Amino acid sequence: VKASGAHIYPSDFVVEGMLWLRMLRTHQPHAHILSIDTRAAEQVDGVVGVFTAQDVPGSNRVGSAFQDMPVLCEDKVRYVGDAVAIVAAESDEAAYRARDLIRVEYEPLPVVSDPRAAMEPDAPRVHDEGHLVSELHFGRGDLAAAFEKADCVFENEYRSIRQAHAFLEKEAGVAYYGKDGRLTVRAGSQSPRGNQAQIAQALRLRTEDVRVIAPMPGGAFGGKYEITVQGYLALVTLLTKRPCRIMLDRDESFLAGVKRHPFHMRYRTACTAEGQLVAAEVELIADTGADASVGPAVLSLATEHCLGPYYFPPLKIDSYCVYTNNAFAGALRGFGVPQVVVGIKQQMDMMGRAVVMDPIEFRRRNGLRVGQPAALG
């Protein structure tokens, strides 16, 4: 179906009489919203409505792990890309023109961009509840004694990068009222049931009154697991009773879309002169950005895999997922594992070289055997 060109992707689908949507996104990383002036935008020919947080009838929150992501920001913005208003117009051109006429007055707030700094008690608060989204702690054995008897000890810090999915089809979809009377959202999605529940809560609807259709998208890789455009589409159709459509521009997708979690990692590992692993101590800090998304799950998988398929008798692992004013991070193929592989593979190479052993042989010698516990037991 794909090869023939017959498949209707989310961005291909159109509905008669649909409105075109464009979001105004902030360029402030952290700021109070003092005022939003939409009067000039509302006067643009073809504009049907300009909507802000005060138009959201429900909780105005979505999110997979925690509902901490506003559909539209009401009191403050938390990262460059947060949405503060939606324009609905008869044409995409009118929506663009009106969007650029919206005026927002901000009061800048202190910015926290480093996840390790975010863990300090006096760090600026991204969310009132604090910066720690989740934490995990595991350990076994006498770590101090194991390091003391080791012949080679390597301690290093590593950082992995923030990464965008860059799927060919950007975030896109339509919303309309179906023949059954249900508010229907048809969009690129990897979690239609989760989207349904979040839309219903955010807009104060019954779950059974919302339908989410997830046709095969033009790429996702985790980046369409979280709500992307679904909340905007559902809100405008609810308020106007008209179908609507949106597809993000590429720069907007890069700006506001979900990213891979950057990790700050500290590894301390040790082995004997004969090439036997004896101990490991690991600290992982995942930068989940301004919204949690699936950060706790990503941290869990990273923690499970941070020492690879190798047997370390004593070990200690401390892992943290923290808020910052960076772009929010969530699911991306590998789900936390590609980041920590950066650390453990380099540690294994260093230890292998130190004892003058082939890196493959060093790995074979220390690979998990039947009956041995992996890092988390």
Coordinates of C-alpha atoms in Angstrom, one line a residue:
V1 CA 0.0 0.0 0.0
K2 CA 2.9 2.4 0.8
A3 CA 4.8 1.6 -2.4
S4 CA 1.7 2.1 -4.5
G5 CA 1.0 5.5 -2.9
A6 CA -2.5 4.4 -1.9
H7 CA -2.0 4.7 1.8
I8 CA -3.7 7.8 3.4
Y9 CA -1.3 9.2 5.9
P10 CA -2.4 11.5 8.8
S11 CA -1.1 14.5 6.9
D12 CA -3.0 13.5 3.7
F13 CA -6.4 13.4 5.3
V14 CA -8.8 16.3 4.7
V15 CA -12.4 17.0 5.8
E16 CA -14.8 19.3 4.0
G17 CA -15.1 22.7 5.6
M18 CA -12.1 22.3 7.9
L19 CA -10.3 25.1 9.6
W20 CA -6.5 25.5 9.6
L21 CA -4.7 25.8 12.9
R22 CA -1.4 27.5 13.8
M23 CA 0.1 27.7 17.3
L24 CA 1.9 30.7 18.8
R25 CA 4.9 29.2 20.6
T26 CA 7.1 31.1 23.1
H27 CA 10.8 31.9 22.6
Q28 CA 11.2 32.4 26.3
P29 CA 12.8 29.4 28.2
H30 CA 11.1 30.3 31.5
A31 CA 8.8 33.3 32.1
H32 CA 5.5 34.4 33.7
I33 CA 2.8 35.3 31.2
L34 CA 1.6 38.8 32.1
S35 CA -0.8 39.3 29.2
I36 CA -1.9 37.9 25.8
D37 CA -3.3 40.4 23.3
T38 CA -5.2 38.6 20.5
R39 CA -7.2 41.6 19.2
A40 CA -5.2 42.3 16.1
A41 CA -5.1 38.6 15.2
E42 CA -8.9 38.3 15.5
Q43 CA -9.3 41.0 12.9
V44 CA -7.5 39.2 10.2
D45 CA -9.8 38.2 7.4
G46 CA -10.7 34.5 7.5
V47 CA -9.9 34.1 11.2
V48 CA -12.6 32.2 13.1
G49 CA -11.1 32.3 16.5
V50 CA -8.0 32.8 18.6
F51 CA -7.9 30.6 21.7
T52 CA -5.8 30.7 24.9
A53 CA -5.7 28.7 28.1
Q54 CA -8.8 30.4 29.4
D55 CA -10.8 28.7 26.6
V56 CA -9.7 25.2 27.7
P57 CA -12.8 23.8 29.7
G58 CA -11.0 21.0 31.5
S59 CA -7.8 20.4 33.4
N60 CA -5.7 21.9 30.6
R61 CA -3.1 19.1 31.2
V62 CA -1.9 16.1 29.2
G63 CA 1.0 13.8 29.7
S64 CA 1.7 10.0 29.8
A65 CA 3.5 9.6 33.2
F66 CA 2.1 12.7 34.8
Q67 CA -0.4 15.3 33.5
D68 CA 2.1 18.1 33.7
M69 CA 2.0 19.4 30.1
P70 CA -0.4 22.3 29.5
V71 CA -2.5 22.2 26.3
L72 CA -1.9 26.0 26.3
C73 CA 0.2 27.7 28.9
E74 CA -1.9 29.8 31.4
D75 CA 0.5 31.3 33.9
K76 CA 4.0 30.6 32.7
V77 CA 6.0 29.1 30.0
R78 CA 8.7 26.5 30.8
Y79 CA 10.7 26.0 27.6
V80 CA 11.3 27.5 24.2
G81 CA 8.4 26.0 22.2
D82 CA 5.6 26.0 24.8
A83 CA 2.3 26.9 23.1
V84 CA 0.4 29.9 24.4
A85 CA -2.3 30.4 21.8
I86 CA -4.0 28.8 18.8
V87 CA -5.3 30.5 15.7
A88 CA -8.1 28.8 13.7
A89 CA -8.8 30.2 10.2
E90 CA -10.3 29.4 6.9
S91 CA -6.9 29.2 5.3
D92 CA -3.4 28.3 6.4
E93 CA -2.2 31.7 5.1
A94 CA -4.7 33.6 7.3
A95 CA -3.7 31.4 10.3
Y96 CA 0.0 32.3 9.8
R97 CA -0.7 36.0 9.5
A98 CA -2.9 36.1 12.6
R99 CA -0.5 34.1 14.7
D100 CA 2.3 36.6 14.1
L101 CA 0.0 39.5 15.3
I102 CA -0.6 38.0 18.8
R103 CA 1.3 39.9 21.4
V104 CA 2.4 38.3 24.7
E105 CA 4.0 40.2 27.6
Y106 CA 6.4 38.1 29.7
E107 CA 8.3 38.5 32.9
P108 CA 11.5 36.4 32.5
L109 CA 12.3 33.9 35.3
P110 CA 15.6 32.2 36.2
V111 CA 16.5 29.4 33.9
V112 CA 17.8 26.0 34.8
S113 CA 19.4 24.2 31.8
D114 CA 21.8 21.8 33.5
P115 CA 20.2 18.7 35.0
R116 CA 22.9 18.3 37.7
A117 CA 22.4 21.9 38.7
A118 CA 18.6 21.4 38.8
M119 CA 19.1 18.9 41.6
E120 CA 20.5 21.6 43.9
P121 CA 18.1 22.7 46.7
D122 CA 18.2 26.3 45.6
A123 CA 17.7 25.7 41.9
P124 CA 14.9 27.6 40.1
R125 CA 11.7 25.6 40.1
V126 CA 10.4 24.5 36.7
H127 CA 7.4 23.0 38.4
D128 CA 6.2 23.9 41.9
E129 CA 6.5 20.3 43.0
G130 CA 10.3 20.3 42.5
H131 CA 12.8 19.0 40.0
L132 CA 12.9 15.4 40.8
V133 CA 10.6 13.4 38.6
S134 CA 11.7 9.9 39.6
E135 CA 14.7 8.2 41.2
L136 CA 16.0 4.6 41.5
H137 CA 18.6 3.1 43.8
F138 CA 20.1 -0.4 43.6
G139 CA 23.1 -2.0 45.3
R140 CA 24.7 -5.2 46.6
G141 CA 27.9 -6.3 48.2
D142 CA 30.8 -4.6 49.9
L143 CA 31.7 -1.9 47.3
A144 CA 34.5 -0.3 49.3
A145 CA 36.3 -3.6 49.9
A146 CA 35.9 -4.6 46.2
F147 CA 37.5 -1.4 44.9
E148 CA 40.2 -1.7 47.5
K149 CA 41.4 -5.1 46.2
A150 CA 41.0 -4.1 42.5
D151 CA 44.1 -3.8 40.3
C152 CA 42.6 -1.3 37.8
V153 CA 40.0 1.3 38.6
F154 CA 38.5 3.7 36.0
E155 CA 36.3 6.6 36.8
N156 CA 34.8 8.8 34.1
E157 CA 31.9 11.1 33.2
Y158 CA 30.0 10.9 30.0
R159 CA 27.2 12.9 28.4
S160 CA 24.8 11.8 25.7
I161 CA 23.1 14.3 23.4
R162 CA 19.6 15.5 22.9
Q163 CA 18.2 14.1 19.6
A164 CA 15.2 14.7 17.5
H165 CA 13.3 11.8 15.7
A166 CA 13.2 13.6 12.3
F167 CA 10.4 11.4 11.0
L168 CA 9.6 12.2 7.4
E169 CA 5.9 13.0 8.2
K170 CA 5.8 15.7 10.8
E171 CA 3.2 15.8 13.5
A172 CA -0.2 16.1 11.8
G173 CA -3.9 15.3 12.0
V174 CA -7.5 16.4 11.8
A175 CA -10.4 16.6 14.2
Y176 CA -14.1 16.5 13.4
Y177 CA -17.4 15.2 14.8
G178 CA -18.2 11.8 13.5
K179 CA -21.5 10.5 12.4
D180 CA -21.9 8.9 15.8
G181 CA -21.6 12.4 17.4
R182 CA -18.2 11.7 19.0
L183 CA -15.4 14.2 18.9
T184 CA -12.9 12.4 16.6
V185 CA -9.2 13.0 16.3
R186 CA -7.4 11.3 13.4
A187 CA -3.7 11.9 13.9
G188 CA -0.2 10.3 13.8
S189 CA -0.2 8.5 17.2
Q190 CA 1.5 5.6 18.9
S191 CA -0.9 5.6 21.9
P192 CA -4.5 6.2 20.8
R193 CA -6.0 4.9 24.0
G194 CA -3.7 7.1 26.1
N195 CA -4.5 10.1 23.9
Q196 CA -8.2 9.5 24.3
A197 CA -8.0 9.5 28.1
Q198 CA -5.8 12.6 28.2
I199 CA -8.0 14.6 25.7
A200 CA -11.1 13.8 27.7
Q201 CA -9.5 14.9 31.0
A202 CA -8.0 18.1 29.5
L203 CA -11.3 19.2 27.8
R204 CA -13.7 17.9 30.5
L205 CA -15.3 15.3 28.4
R206 CA -16.4 11.7 29.0
T207 CA -13.8 9.3 27.7
E208 CA -16.5 7.5 25.6
D209 CA -17.3 10.8 23.9
V210 CA -13.8 11.0 22.4
R211 CA -12.6 8.8 19.6
V212 CA -8.9 8.7 18.5
I213 CA -8.0 7.1 15.2
A214 CA -4.3 6.3 14.6
P215 CA -3.6 5.4 11.0
M216 CA -0.2 4.3 9.9
P217 CA 2.1 7.4 10.2
G218 CA 5.0 8.4 8.1
G219 CA 7.5 7.5 10.9
A220 CA 7.3 7.9 14.6
F221 CA 10.1 6.0 16.5
G222 CA 8.6 7.0 19.9
G223 CA 8.1 10.7 19.0
K224 CA 4.4 10.2 18.5
Y225 CA 3.7 8.3 21.7
E226 CA 3.1 11.5 23.6
I227 CA 0.3 13.9 22.6
T228 CA 1.6 16.2 19.9
V229 CA -1.2 18.0 18.0
Q230 CA -4.2 16.0 19.3
G231 CA -5.0 18.4 22.1
Y232 CA -5.1 21.5 19.8
L233 CA -7.2 19.7 17.3
A234 CA -9.7 18.5 19.8
L235 CA -10.0 21.8 21.6
V236 CA -10.7 23.8 18.4
T237 CA -13.3 21.4 17.1
L238 CA -15.0 21.3 20.5
L239 CA -15.2 25.1 20.7
T240 CA -16.1 25.8 17.0
K241 CA -18.0 22.6 16.2
R242 CA -16.1 22.6 12.9
P243 CA -13.5 20.2 11.6
C244 CA -9.8 21.4 11.7
R245 CA -6.4 20.3 10.4
I246 CA -2.8 20.9 11.3
M247 CA 0.7 19.7 10.2
L248 CA 3.6 21.2 11.9
D249 CA 6.4 22.9 10.0
R250 CA 9.7 21.2 10.2
D251 CA 11.3 23.9 12.3
E252 CA 8.3 23.8 14.7
S253 CA 8.6 20.0 14.9
F254 CA 12.3 20.4 15.9
L255 CA 11.5 23.2 18.3
A256 CA 8.5 21.7 20.1
G257 CA 8.6 18.0 19.5
V258 CA 9.7 15.4 21.9
K259 CA 13.4 14.5 22.1
R260 CA 15.7 11.7 23.2
H261 CA 16.8 12.2 26.9
P262 CA 20.3 13.6 27.3
F263 CA 22.0 11.7 30.1
H264 CA 24.8 12.8 32.5
M265 CA 26.6 9.7 33.6
R266 CA 29.4 8.9 36.1
Y267 CA 31.0 5.5 35.9
R268 CA 33.5 3.9 38.3
T269 CA 34.4 0.3 37.4
A270 CA 37.2 -2.0 38.5
C271 CA 38.8 -5.3 37.5
T272 CA 41.7 -7.6 38.5
A273 CA 45.0 -7.9 36.5
E274 CA 43.6 -11.1 35.2
G275 CA 40.7 -9.3 33.6
Q276 CA 37.9 -10.2 36.1
L277 CA 35.3 -7.5 36.9
V278 CA 35.1 -6.8 40.6
A279 CA 32.9 -3.7 41.2
A280 CA 30.9 -0.9 39.6
E281 CA 29.4 2.4 40.8
V282 CA 27.1 4.3 38.5
E283 CA 25.2 7.6 38.7
L284 CA 22.7 8.5 35.9
I285 CA 20.9 11.8 35.5
A286 CA 18.3 12.1 32.8
D287 CA 17.3 15.5 31.6
T288 CA 13.5 15.2 30.9
G289 CA 13.2 18.9 30.1
A290 CA 10.1 20.9 31.0
D291 CA 7.6 18.0 31.0
A292 CA 8.0 14.5 32.3
S293 CA 6.5 12.6 29.4
V294 CA 7.7 9.0 29.8
G295 CA 10.9 10.0 31.6
P296 CA 10.4 7.6 34.6
A297 CA 10.1 4.6 32.2
V298 CA 13.1 5.7 30.2
L299 CA 15.1 6.0 33.4
S300 CA 14.0 2.6 34.5
L301 CA 15.3 0.9 31.3
A302 CA 18.5 2.9 31.4
T303 CA 19.1 1.8 35.0
E304 CA 18.4 -1.8 34.1
H305 CA 20.9 -1.8 31.2
C306 CA 23.6 0.6 32.4
L307 CA 26.1 -2.2 33.3
G308 CA 25.4 -4.2 30.1
P309 CA 25.3 -8.0 30.0
Y310 CA 28.2 -8.3 32.4
Y311 CA 28.6 -9.6 36.0
F312 CA 29.7 -7.2 38.6
P313 CA 29.6 -8.9 42.1
P314 CA 29.3 -5.7 44.2
L315 CA 27.6 -2.7 42.6
K316 CA 25.8 0.5 43.3
I317 CA 23.5 2.4 40.9
D318 CA 21.8 5.8 41.6
S319 CA 19.5 7.2 38.9
Y320 CA 17.6 10.4 38.7
C321 CA 15.1 11.9 36.2
V322 CA 14.9 15.7 36.6
Y323 CA 13.0 18.7 35.1
T324 CA 14.9 21.5 33.4
N325 CA 13.9 24.4 31.1
N326 CA 15.1 22.4 28.1
A327 CA 13.0 20.9 25.4
F328 CA 11.0 18.0 26.9
A329 CA 12.2 14.5 26.3
G330 CA 10.3 11.2 26.0
A331 CA 10.3 8.0 24.0
L332 CA 12.9 7.4 21.2
R333 CA 14.0 4.0 20.0
G334 CA 16.1 2.2 22.6
F335 CA 14.3 4.0 25.4
G336 CA 17.3 5.0 27.6
V337 CA 19.6 2.2 26.6
P338 CA 21.6 3.9 23.8
Q339 CA 22.6 6.6 26.2
V340 CA 24.0 4.3 28.9
V341 CA 25.7 2.1 26.3
V342 CA 28.0 5.1 25.8
G343 CA 29.2 4.7 29.3
I344 CA 29.6 1.0 29.9
K345 CA 31.1 0.1 26.5
Q346 CA 33.9 2.7 27.0
Q347 CA 34.5 1.5 30.5
M348 CA 34.9 -2.1 29.3
D349 CA 37.3 -1.0 26.5
M350 CA 39.5 0.9 29.0
M351 CA 39.6 -2.0 31.4
G352 CA 40.4 -4.5 28.7
R353 CA 43.3 -2.3 27.4
A354 CA 44.6 -1.9 30.9
V355 CA 45.0 -5.7 31.4
V356 CA 46.3 -6.1 27.8
M357 CA 43.3 -8.3 26.7
D358 CA 41.4 -8.4 23.5
P359 CA 38.2 -6.4 24.0
I360 CA 36.0 -9.2 22.8
E361 CA 37.7 -11.8 25.1
F362 CA 37.4 -9.3 28.0
R363 CA 33.7 -9.2 27.4
R364 CA 33.3 -13.0 27.0
R365 CA 35.2 -13.5 30.3
N366 CA 32.8 -11.3 32.2
G367 CA 29.5 -12.0 30.4
L368 CA 26.6 -13.1 32.5
R369 CA 26.4 -16.8 33.1
V370 CA 23.3 -18.8 33.9
G371 CA 22.5 -18.2 37.6
Q372 CA 24.3 -15.0 37.9
P373 CA 22.2 -11.9 38.8
A374 CA 22.2 -9.0 36.3
A375 CA 22.6 -5.4 37.6
L376 CA 19.2 -5.2 39.2
G377 CA 19.1 -8.7 40.5

